């Protein structure tokens, strides 16, 4: 990863309410960007977005064909962006969060992008339906399935948490899971991503509409990216142990609040304890500056 990882542990390791259950299969990751010349490294973060945009904006076939044509890859990827942020809607910054999650899935989890969601969006001005990211991780002759949620928030205080928990709850309904499974098996990407024919057949059989979702849930992982504006990050101007300690303390506190609310709201979902959740925090000093720069760069590439 291009960013320092401050927390990478099981939720059970930082649990404050020992009465909370179930807490198994829940994990926390906290990433931070660096500072330079007394400022948060905005350019480094923007480069990370654009270096990884193809993971979700282009199909596997397109990515392979443009691997040595970086500029063409960027212009092609930009043309598939919704840029709904221009309309000031509730999804402001959503595509940035989706791209960052795809990048984290690639570089940290070593996952394969089974469905590049921005590429397979339903129409140019509609948020990609269902999960914000869809990945497969191959583990020897087996696999795990990762359906992600990605948000870019001005705040991650308690008032904002129910929204993403509701989104997760909806995505875990049997109908929604079967729909995501059908998308994976119907798009062309899986054919070229998974070269082992036996494993490919095993995945398709597991994702078949005739297969019980109950059997899939132990293989199911939900990465949840909370890219968020952070007053702590904004108040500092240099990387320091003080800053790191403040972020660790804050993210641990937010993780406890999040999972308490999540268990209360969706803990009764069938086989909930079989599903793995990965809560990923990434603080930024100012959301607007990041969104504005992203839109400006996207406009340039779309109209090049």
mmCIF file of C-alpha atoms in Angstrom:
data_model
loop_
_atom_site.group_PDB
_atom_site.id
_atom_site.type_symbol
_atom_site.label_atom_id
_atom_site.label_comp_id
_atom_site.label_asym_id
_atom_site.label_seq_id
_atom_site.Cartn_x
_atom_site.Cartn_y
_atom_site.Cartn_z
ATOM 1 C CA UNK A 1 0.000 0.000 0.000
ATOM 2 C CA UNK A 2 1.072 3.581 -0.671
ATOM 3 C CA UNK A 3 -0.347 4.718 2.666
ATOM 4 C CA UNK A 4 0.650 3.902 6.212
ATOM 5 C CA UNK A 5 -1.569 1.407 8.002
ATOM 6 C CA UNK A 6 -2.135 2.445 11.613
ATOM 7 C CA UNK A 7 -4.652 -0.233 12.563
ATOM 8 C CA UNK A 8 -4.986 -3.703 11.097
ATOM 9 C CA UNK A 9 -6.601 -5.953 13.656
ATOM 10 C CA UNK A 10 -9.645 -7.878 14.725
ATOM 11 C CA UNK A 11 -12.473 -5.864 16.244
ATOM 12 C CA UNK A 12 -12.251 -8.163 19.267
ATOM 13 C CA UNK A 13 -8.795 -6.692 19.968
ATOM 14 C CA UNK A 14 -10.201 -3.183 20.529
ATOM 15 C CA UNK A 15 -13.657 -4.062 21.841
ATOM 16 C CA UNK A 16 -14.804 -1.856 24.735
ATOM 17 C CA UNK A 17 -18.198 -3.450 25.436
ATOM 18 C CA UNK A 18 -17.532 -7.039 26.460
ATOM 19 C CA UNK A 19 -21.266 -7.792 26.367
ATOM 20 C CA UNK A 20 -21.420 -7.126 22.628
ATOM 21 C CA UNK A 21 -21.977 -10.237 20.522
ATOM 22 C CA UNK A 22 -21.205 -11.585 17.992
ATOM 23 C CA UNK A 23 -17.849 -9.869 17.470
ATOM 24 C CA UNK A 24 -16.094 -12.597 15.507
ATOM 25 C CA UNK A 25 -15.220 -12.086 11.826
ATOM 26 C CA UNK A 26 -15.024 -8.315 12.209
ATOM 27 C CA UNK A 27 -11.834 -6.440 11.354
ATOM 28 C CA UNK A 28 -10.547 -2.865 11.448
ATOM 29 C CA UNK A 29 -8.129 -1.086 9.119
ATOM 30 C CA UNK A 30 -7.010 2.535 9.409
ATOM 31 C CA UNK A 31 -4.978 4.173 6.628
ATOM 32 C CA UNK A 32 -3.374 7.613 6.594
ATOM 33 C CA UNK A 33 -1.778 9.819 3.972
ATOM 34 C CA UNK A 34 1.439 11.749 4.664
ATOM 35 C CA UNK A 35 2.242 15.456 5.008
ATOM 36 C CA UNK A 36 4.770 17.503 3.063
ATOM 37 C CA UNK A 37 5.758 21.164 3.356
ATOM 38 C CA UNK A 38 3.278 21.577 6.223
ATOM 39 C CA UNK A 39 0.359 20.344 4.142
ATOM 40 C CA UNK A 40 -1.512 17.077 3.681
ATOM 41 C CA UNK A 41 -0.326 15.433 0.459
ATOM 42 C CA UNK A 42 -3.365 16.116 -1.725
ATOM 43 C CA UNK A 43 -1.465 15.435 -4.954
ATOM 44 C CA UNK A 44 -0.316 12.032 -3.733
ATOM 45 C CA UNK A 45 -3.907 11.128 -2.890
ATOM 46 C CA UNK A 46 -5.209 12.329 -6.275
ATOM 47 C CA UNK A 47 -2.486 10.346 -8.036
ATOM 48 C CA UNK A 48 -3.573 7.262 -6.110
ATOM 49 C CA UNK A 49 -7.130 7.744 -7.387
ATOM 50 C CA UNK A 50 -6.099 8.157 -11.009
ATOM 51 C CA UNK A 51 -3.497 5.397 -10.871
ATOM 52 C CA UNK A 52 -6.275 2.996 -9.876
ATOM 53 C CA UNK A 53 -9.348 4.327 -11.658
ATOM 54 C CA UNK A 54 -9.221 1.632 -14.339
ATOM 55 C CA UNK A 55 -9.917 -1.070 -11.726
ATOM 56 C CA UNK A 56 -13.565 -0.026 -11.592
ATOM 57 C CA UNK A 57 -14.052 2.081 -14.737
ATOM 58 C CA UNK A 58 -12.826 -0.382 -17.362
ATOM 59 C CA UNK A 59 -13.467 -4.042 -18.038
ATOM 60 C CA UNK A 60 -10.647 -6.542 -17.611
ATOM 61 C CA UNK A 61 -10.327 -6.853 -21.391
ATOM 62 C CA UNK A 62 -9.953 -3.088 -21.786
ATOM 63 C CA UNK A 63 -7.423 -2.847 -18.969
ATOM 64 C CA UNK A 64 -5.323 -5.562 -20.564
ATOM 65 C CA UNK A 65 -5.466 -3.992 -24.021
ATOM 66 C CA UNK A 66 -4.409 -0.562 -22.701
ATOM 67 C CA UNK A 67 -1.786 -1.700 -20.208
ATOM 68 C CA UNK A 68 1.018 0.073 -22.099
ATOM 69 C CA UNK A 69 -1.060 3.100 -23.084
ATOM 70 C CA UNK A 70 -1.455 4.980 -19.834
ATOM 71 C CA UNK A 71 -2.938 8.166 -21.264
ATOM 72 C CA UNK A 72 -5.502 6.313 -23.374
ATOM 73 C CA UNK A 73 -6.364 4.222 -20.329
ATOM 74 C CA UNK A 74 -7.083 7.378 -18.308
ATOM 75 C CA UNK A 75 -9.211 9.019 -20.981
ATOM 76 C CA UNK A 76 -11.164 5.801 -21.525
ATOM 77 C CA UNK A 77 -11.715 5.366 -17.792
ATOM 78 C CA UNK A 78 -12.796 8.988 -17.337
ATOM 79 C CA UNK A 79 -15.428 8.704 -20.053
ATOM 80 C CA UNK A 80 -17.221 6.063 -17.960
ATOM 81 C CA UNK A 81 -17.494 8.254 -14.866
ATOM 82 C CA UNK A 82 -20.951 9.420 -13.840
ATOM 83 C CA UNK A 83 -19.708 12.706 -12.351
ATOM 84 C CA UNK A 84 -22.996 12.994 -10.480
ATOM 85 C CA UNK A 85 -21.098 15.190 -8.003
ATOM 86 C CA UNK A 86 -21.698 18.136 -10.315
ATOM 87 C CA UNK A 87 -25.389 17.983 -9.538
ATOM 88 C CA UNK A 88 -24.793 18.347 -5.806
ATOM 89 C CA UNK A 89 -26.687 15.159 -5.013
ATOM 90 C CA UNK A 90 -26.403 12.921 -1.966
ATOM 91 C CA UNK A 91 -23.783 10.757 -3.653
ATOM 92 C CA UNK A 92 -21.233 13.589 -3.698
ATOM 93 C CA UNK A 93 -17.806 11.991 -3.714
ATOM 94 C CA UNK A 94 -19.232 8.509 -4.197
ATOM 95 C CA UNK A 95 -17.116 7.648 -7.224
ATOM 96 C CA UNK A 96 -13.953 8.709 -5.415
ATOM 97 C CA UNK A 97 -14.797 6.357 -2.557
ATOM 98 C CA UNK A 98 -15.543 3.525 -4.991
ATOM 99 C CA UNK A 99 -12.203 3.979 -6.762
ATOM 100 C CA UNK A 100 -10.290 4.119 -3.471
ATOM 101 C CA UNK A 101 -12.014 0.938 -2.288
ATOM 102 C CA UNK A 102 -11.130 -0.876 -5.521
ATOM 103 C CA UNK A 103 -7.521 0.260 -5.060
ATOM 104 C CA UNK A 104 -7.416 -0.964 -1.454
ATOM 105 C CA UNK A 105 -8.923 -4.280 -2.502
ATOM 106 C CA UNK A 106 -6.215 -4.652 -5.149
ATOM 107 C CA UNK A 107 -3.163 -3.522 -3.203
ATOM 108 C CA UNK A 108 -3.983 -4.588 0.361
ATOM 109 C CA UNK A 109 -6.224 -7.622 -0.060
ATOM 110 C CA UNK A 110 -4.787 -8.777 -3.434
ATOM 111 C CA UNK A 111 -8.333 -9.249 -4.728
ATOM 112 C CA UNK A 112 -9.536 -9.681 -8.303
ATOM 113 C CA UNK A 113 -12.133 -7.148 -9.533
ATOM 114 C CA UNK A 114 -14.912 -9.514 -10.595
ATOM 115 C CA UNK A 115 -17.247 -6.679 -11.586
ATOM 116 C CA UNK A 116 -15.825 -3.190 -12.276
ATOM 117 C CA UNK A 117 -18.912 -1.383 -11.012
ATOM 118 C CA UNK A 118 -18.452 2.002 -12.677
ATOM 119 C CA UNK A 119 -17.935 0.251 -16.020
ATOM 120 C CA UNK A 120 -21.066 -1.858 -15.594
ATOM 121 C CA UNK A 121 -23.272 0.965 -14.330
ATOM 122 C CA UNK A 122 -26.835 0.880 -15.631
ATOM 123 C CA UNK A 123 -26.857 4.368 -17.153
ATOM 124 C CA UNK A 124 -24.515 7.391 -17.274
ATOM 125 C CA UNK A 125 -26.192 9.320 -14.445
ATOM 126 C CA UNK A 126 -27.194 6.477 -12.132
ATOM 127 C CA UNK A 127 -25.207 5.183 -9.179
ATOM 128 C CA UNK A 128 -24.036 1.610 -9.706
ATOM 129 C CA UNK A 129 -26.726 -0.587 -8.236
ATOM 130 C CA UNK A 130 -26.065 -3.004 -5.413
ATOM 131 C CA UNK A 131 -22.607 -3.311 -3.898
ATOM 132 C CA UNK A 132 -20.073 -0.554 -4.574
ATOM 133 C CA UNK A 133 -17.366 -3.108 -5.270
ATOM 134 C CA UNK A 134 -17.343 -6.779 -6.222
ATOM 135 C CA UNK A 135 -14.195 -8.859 -5.830
ATOM 136 C CA UNK A 136 -13.042 -12.441 -5.604
ATOM 137 C CA UNK A 137 -10.027 -13.609 -3.639
ATOM 138 C CA UNK A 138 -8.582 -16.931 -4.740
ATOM 139 C CA UNK A 139 -7.265 -19.081 -1.911
ATOM 140 C CA UNK A 140 -5.558 -22.200 -3.275
ATOM 141 C CA UNK A 141 -8.445 -24.170 -4.797
ATOM 142 C CA UNK A 142 -11.118 -22.144 -3.018
ATOM 143 C CA UNK A 143 -12.399 -18.571 -3.072
ATOM 144 C CA UNK A 144 -14.043 -15.834 -1.042
ATOM 145 C CA UNK A 145 -16.532 -13.267 -2.307
ATOM 146 C CA UNK A 146 -16.225 -9.580 -1.375
ATOM 147 C CA UNK A 147 -19.149 -7.155 -1.767
ATOM 148 C CA UNK A 148 -18.028 -3.686 -0.721
ATOM 149 C CA UNK A 149 -19.616 -0.487 0.545
ATOM 150 C CA UNK A 150 -17.842 2.829 -0.043
ATOM 151 C CA UNK A 151 -18.783 6.211 1.408
ATOM 152 C CA UNK A 152 -17.168 9.648 1.382
ATOM 153 C CA UNK A 153 -18.550 11.533 4.372
ATOM 154 C CA UNK A 154 -18.065 14.972 5.877
ATOM 155 C CA UNK A 155 -18.336 13.278 9.258
ATOM 156 C CA UNK A 156 -18.422 9.778 10.721
ATOM 157 C CA UNK A 157 -20.118 10.745 13.955
ATOM 158 C CA UNK A 158 -23.074 8.672 15.157
ATOM 159 C CA UNK A 159 -25.667 10.473 13.023
ATOM 160 C CA UNK A 160 -24.022 9.251 9.803
ATOM 161 C CA UNK A 161 -23.622 5.590 10.723
ATOM 162 C CA UNK A 162 -27.238 4.370 10.270
ATOM 163 C CA UNK A 163 -27.156 5.259 6.567
ATOM 164 C CA UNK A 164 -24.334 2.892 5.708
ATOM 165 C CA UNK A 165 -25.620 0.181 8.052
ATOM 166 C CA UNK A 166 -28.987 0.322 6.288
ATOM 167 C CA UNK A 167 -27.196 0.084 2.954
ATOM 168 C CA UNK A 168 -25.316 -2.996 4.166
ATOM 169 C CA UNK A 169 -28.531 -4.547 5.446
ATOM 170 C CA UNK A 170 -30.215 -4.052 2.082
ATOM 171 C CA UNK A 171 -27.243 -5.492 0.202
ATOM 172 C CA UNK A 172 -27.356 -8.654 2.323
ATOM 173 C CA UNK A 173 -30.923 -9.555 1.414
ATOM 174 C CA UNK A 174 -31.144 -12.841 -0.450
ATOM 175 C CA UNK A 175 -32.568 -11.155 -3.551
ATOM 176 C CA UNK A 176 -29.740 -8.601 -3.681
ATOM 177 C CA UNK A 177 -27.061 -11.232 -3.143
ATOM 178 C CA UNK A 178 -28.479 -13.430 -5.889
ATOM 179 C CA UNK A 179 -28.598 -10.435 -8.223
ATOM 180 C CA UNK A 180 -24.932 -9.644 -7.553
ATOM 181 C CA UNK A 181 -24.062 -13.301 -8.098
ATOM 182 C CA UNK A 182 -25.833 -13.315 -11.446
ATOM 183 C CA UNK A 183 -23.944 -10.196 -12.526
ATOM 184 C CA UNK A 184 -20.624 -11.860 -11.700
ATOM 185 C CA UNK A 185 -21.436 -14.976 -13.702
ATOM 186 C CA UNK A 186 -22.898 -13.061 -16.640
ATOM 187 C CA UNK A 187 -20.161 -10.483 -17.248
ATOM 188 C CA UNK A 188 -17.099 -11.462 -19.231
ATOM 189 C CA UNK A 189 -14.490 -10.488 -16.631
ATOM 190 C CA UNK A 190 -14.597 -13.709 -14.644
ATOM 191 C CA UNK A 191 -13.704 -15.717 -17.743
ATOM 192 C CA UNK A 192 -10.336 -13.989 -18.068
ATOM 193 C CA UNK A 193 -9.672 -13.299 -14.379
ATOM 194 C CA UNK A 194 -9.959 -16.923 -13.234
ATOM 195 C CA UNK A 195 -7.726 -19.145 -15.344
ATOM 196 C CA UNK A 196 -8.228 -22.354 -13.353
ATOM 197 C CA UNK A 197 -11.166 -24.043 -15.083
ATOM 198 C CA UNK A 198 -12.090 -26.207 -12.088
ATOM 199 C CA UNK A 199 -12.093 -23.222 -9.749
ATOM 200 C CA UNK A 200 -14.056 -21.152 -12.248
ATOM 201 C CA UNK A 201 -16.699 -23.864 -12.460
ATOM 202 C CA UNK A 202 -16.777 -24.097 -8.664
ATOM 203 C CA UNK A 203 -17.361 -20.345 -8.373
ATOM 204 C CA UNK A 204 -20.117 -20.367 -10.978
ATOM 205 C CA UNK A 205 -21.821 -23.307 -9.286
ATOM 206 C CA UNK A 206 -21.674 -21.569 -5.894
ATOM 207 C CA UNK A 207 -23.129 -18.396 -7.412
ATOM 208 C CA UNK A 208 -25.866 -20.173 -9.328
ATOM 209 C CA UNK A 209 -29.406 -18.903 -8.621
ATOM 210 C CA UNK A 210 -30.270 -22.476 -7.664
ATOM 211 C CA UNK A 211 -27.607 -22.573 -4.940
ATOM 212 C CA UNK A 212 -28.592 -21.618 -1.400
ATOM 213 C CA UNK A 213 -27.257 -18.277 -0.195
ATOM 214 C CA UNK A 214 -26.824 -19.911 3.222
ATOM 215 C CA UNK A 215 -23.918 -21.942 1.857
ATOM 216 C CA UNK A 216 -22.263 -18.827 0.443
ATOM 217 C CA UNK A 217 -22.336 -16.689 3.582
ATOM 218 C CA UNK A 218 -19.210 -18.230 5.188
ATOM 219 C CA UNK A 219 -17.362 -17.137 2.029
ATOM 220 C CA UNK A 220 -18.861 -13.651 2.123
ATOM 221 C CA UNK A 221 -16.803 -10.607 3.120
ATOM 222 C CA UNK A 222 -18.087 -7.036 3.334
ATOM 223 C CA UNK A 223 -15.342 -4.377 3.138
ATOM 224 C CA UNK A 224 -16.733 -1.027 4.295
ATOM 225 C CA UNK A 225 -14.705 2.040 3.340
ATOM 226 C CA UNK A 226 -15.357 5.201 5.326
ATOM 227 C CA UNK A 227 -13.385 7.886 3.523
ATOM 228 C CA UNK A 228 -14.077 10.870 5.721
ATOM 229 C CA UNK A 229 -13.291 14.479 6.449
ATOM 230 C CA UNK A 230 -11.388 14.637 9.715
ATOM 231 C CA UNK A 231 -10.752 17.611 11.996
ATOM 232 C CA UNK A 232 -7.755 15.828 13.528
ATOM 233 C CA UNK A 233 -6.119 15.414 10.122
ATOM 234 C CA UNK A 234 -6.931 19.022 9.240
ATOM 235 C CA UNK A 235 -5.445 20.358 12.480
ATOM 236 C CA UNK A 236 -2.020 18.796 11.897
ATOM 237 C CA UNK A 237 0.640 19.829 9.411
ATOM 238 C CA UNK A 238 3.309 17.183 9.905
ATOM 239 C CA UNK A 239 3.368 13.440 10.409
ATOM 240 C CA UNK A 240 3.961 12.730 14.080
ATOM 241 C CA UNK A 241 3.335 10.145 16.764
ATOM 242 C CA UNK A 242 0.877 12.570 18.322
ATOM 243 C CA UNK A 243 -1.189 12.646 15.128
ATOM 244 C CA UNK A 244 -1.054 8.881 14.731
ATOM 245 C CA UNK A 245 -2.118 8.284 18.321
ATOM 246 C CA UNK A 246 -5.046 10.685 17.967
ATOM 247 C CA UNK A 247 -6.227 8.942 14.796
ATOM 248 C CA UNK A 248 -5.865 5.476 16.318
ATOM 249 C CA UNK A 249 -7.874 6.505 19.371
ATOM 250 C CA UNK A 250 -10.571 8.139 17.235
ATOM 251 C CA UNK A 251 -10.913 5.258 14.791
ATOM 252 C CA UNK A 252 -11.043 2.690 17.574
ATOM 253 C CA UNK A 253 -13.836 4.670 19.217
ATOM 254 C CA UNK A 254 -15.705 4.992 15.913
ATOM 255 C CA UNK A 255 -15.278 1.273 15.195
ATOM 256 C CA UNK A 256 -16.871 0.405 18.530
ATOM 257 C CA UNK A 257 -19.778 2.745 17.813
ATOM 258 C CA UNK A 258 -20.215 1.375 14.299
ATOM 259 C CA UNK A 259 -20.251 -2.305 15.151
ATOM 260 C CA UNK A 260 -22.512 -1.773 18.153
ATOM 261 C CA UNK A 261 -25.064 -0.089 15.888
ATOM 262 C CA UNK A 262 -24.552 -2.684 13.169
ATOM 263 C CA UNK A 263 -25.125 -5.629 15.505
ATOM 264 C CA UNK A 264 -28.207 -3.939 16.951
ATOM 265 C CA UNK A 265 -29.675 -3.278 13.501
ATOM 266 C CA UNK A 266 -28.721 -6.294 11.389
ATOM 267 C CA UNK A 267 -27.481 -8.896 13.855
ATOM 268 C CA UNK A 268 -30.629 -10.947 13.316
ATOM 269 C CA UNK A 269 -29.922 -11.518 9.604
ATOM 270 C CA UNK A 270 -29.743 -15.290 9.030
ATOM 271 C CA UNK A 271 -26.154 -16.526 9.415
ATOM 272 C CA UNK A 272 -24.967 -13.001 10.288
ATOM 273 C CA UNK A 273 -22.099 -14.376 12.378
ATOM 274 C CA UNK A 274 -20.796 -16.303 9.352
ATOM 275 C CA UNK A 275 -20.211 -13.113 7.343
ATOM 276 C CA UNK A 276 -16.897 -11.258 7.658
ATOM 277 C CA UNK A 277 -16.891 -7.454 7.906
ATOM 278 C CA UNK A 278 -13.860 -5.235 7.302
ATOM 279 C CA UNK A 279 -14.251 -1.623 8.451
ATOM 280 C CA UNK A 280 -11.733 0.602 6.663
ATOM 281 C CA UNK A 281 -11.100 4.196 7.763
ATOM 282 C CA UNK A 282 -9.294 6.794 5.656
ATOM 283 C CA UNK A 283 -9.246 10.375 7.015
ATOM 284 C CA UNK A 284 -8.793 13.455 4.827
ATOM 285 C CA UNK A 285 -8.549 17.113 5.887
ATOM 286 C CA UNK A 286 -11.108 18.612 3.486
ATOM 287 C CA UNK A 287 -13.583 16.686 1.347
ATOM 288 C CA UNK A 288 -14.486 19.600 -0.928
ATOM 289 C CA UNK A 289 -10.896 20.156 -2.056
ATOM 290 C CA UNK A 290 -10.584 16.494 -3.052
ATOM 291 C CA UNK A 291 -13.931 16.363 -4.867
ATOM 292 C CA UNK A 292 -13.305 19.629 -6.729
ATOM 293 C CA UNK A 293 -9.874 18.522 -7.936
ATOM 294 C CA UNK A 294 -11.200 15.118 -8.968
ATOM 295 C CA UNK A 295 -14.008 16.693 -11.003
ATOM 296 C CA UNK A 296 -11.614 19.113 -12.662
ATOM 297 C CA UNK A 297 -9.232 16.314 -13.666
ATOM 298 C CA UNK A 298 -12.112 14.102 -14.795
ATOM 299 C CA UNK A 299 -13.466 16.892 -17.001
ATOM 300 C CA UNK A 300 -10.056 17.265 -18.590
ATOM 301 C CA UNK A 301 -9.739 13.576 -19.437
ATOM 302 C CA UNK A 302 -13.375 13.179 -20.529
ATOM 303 C CA UNK A 303 -13.086 16.036 -22.992
ATOM 304 C CA UNK A 304 -9.532 15.397 -24.147
#
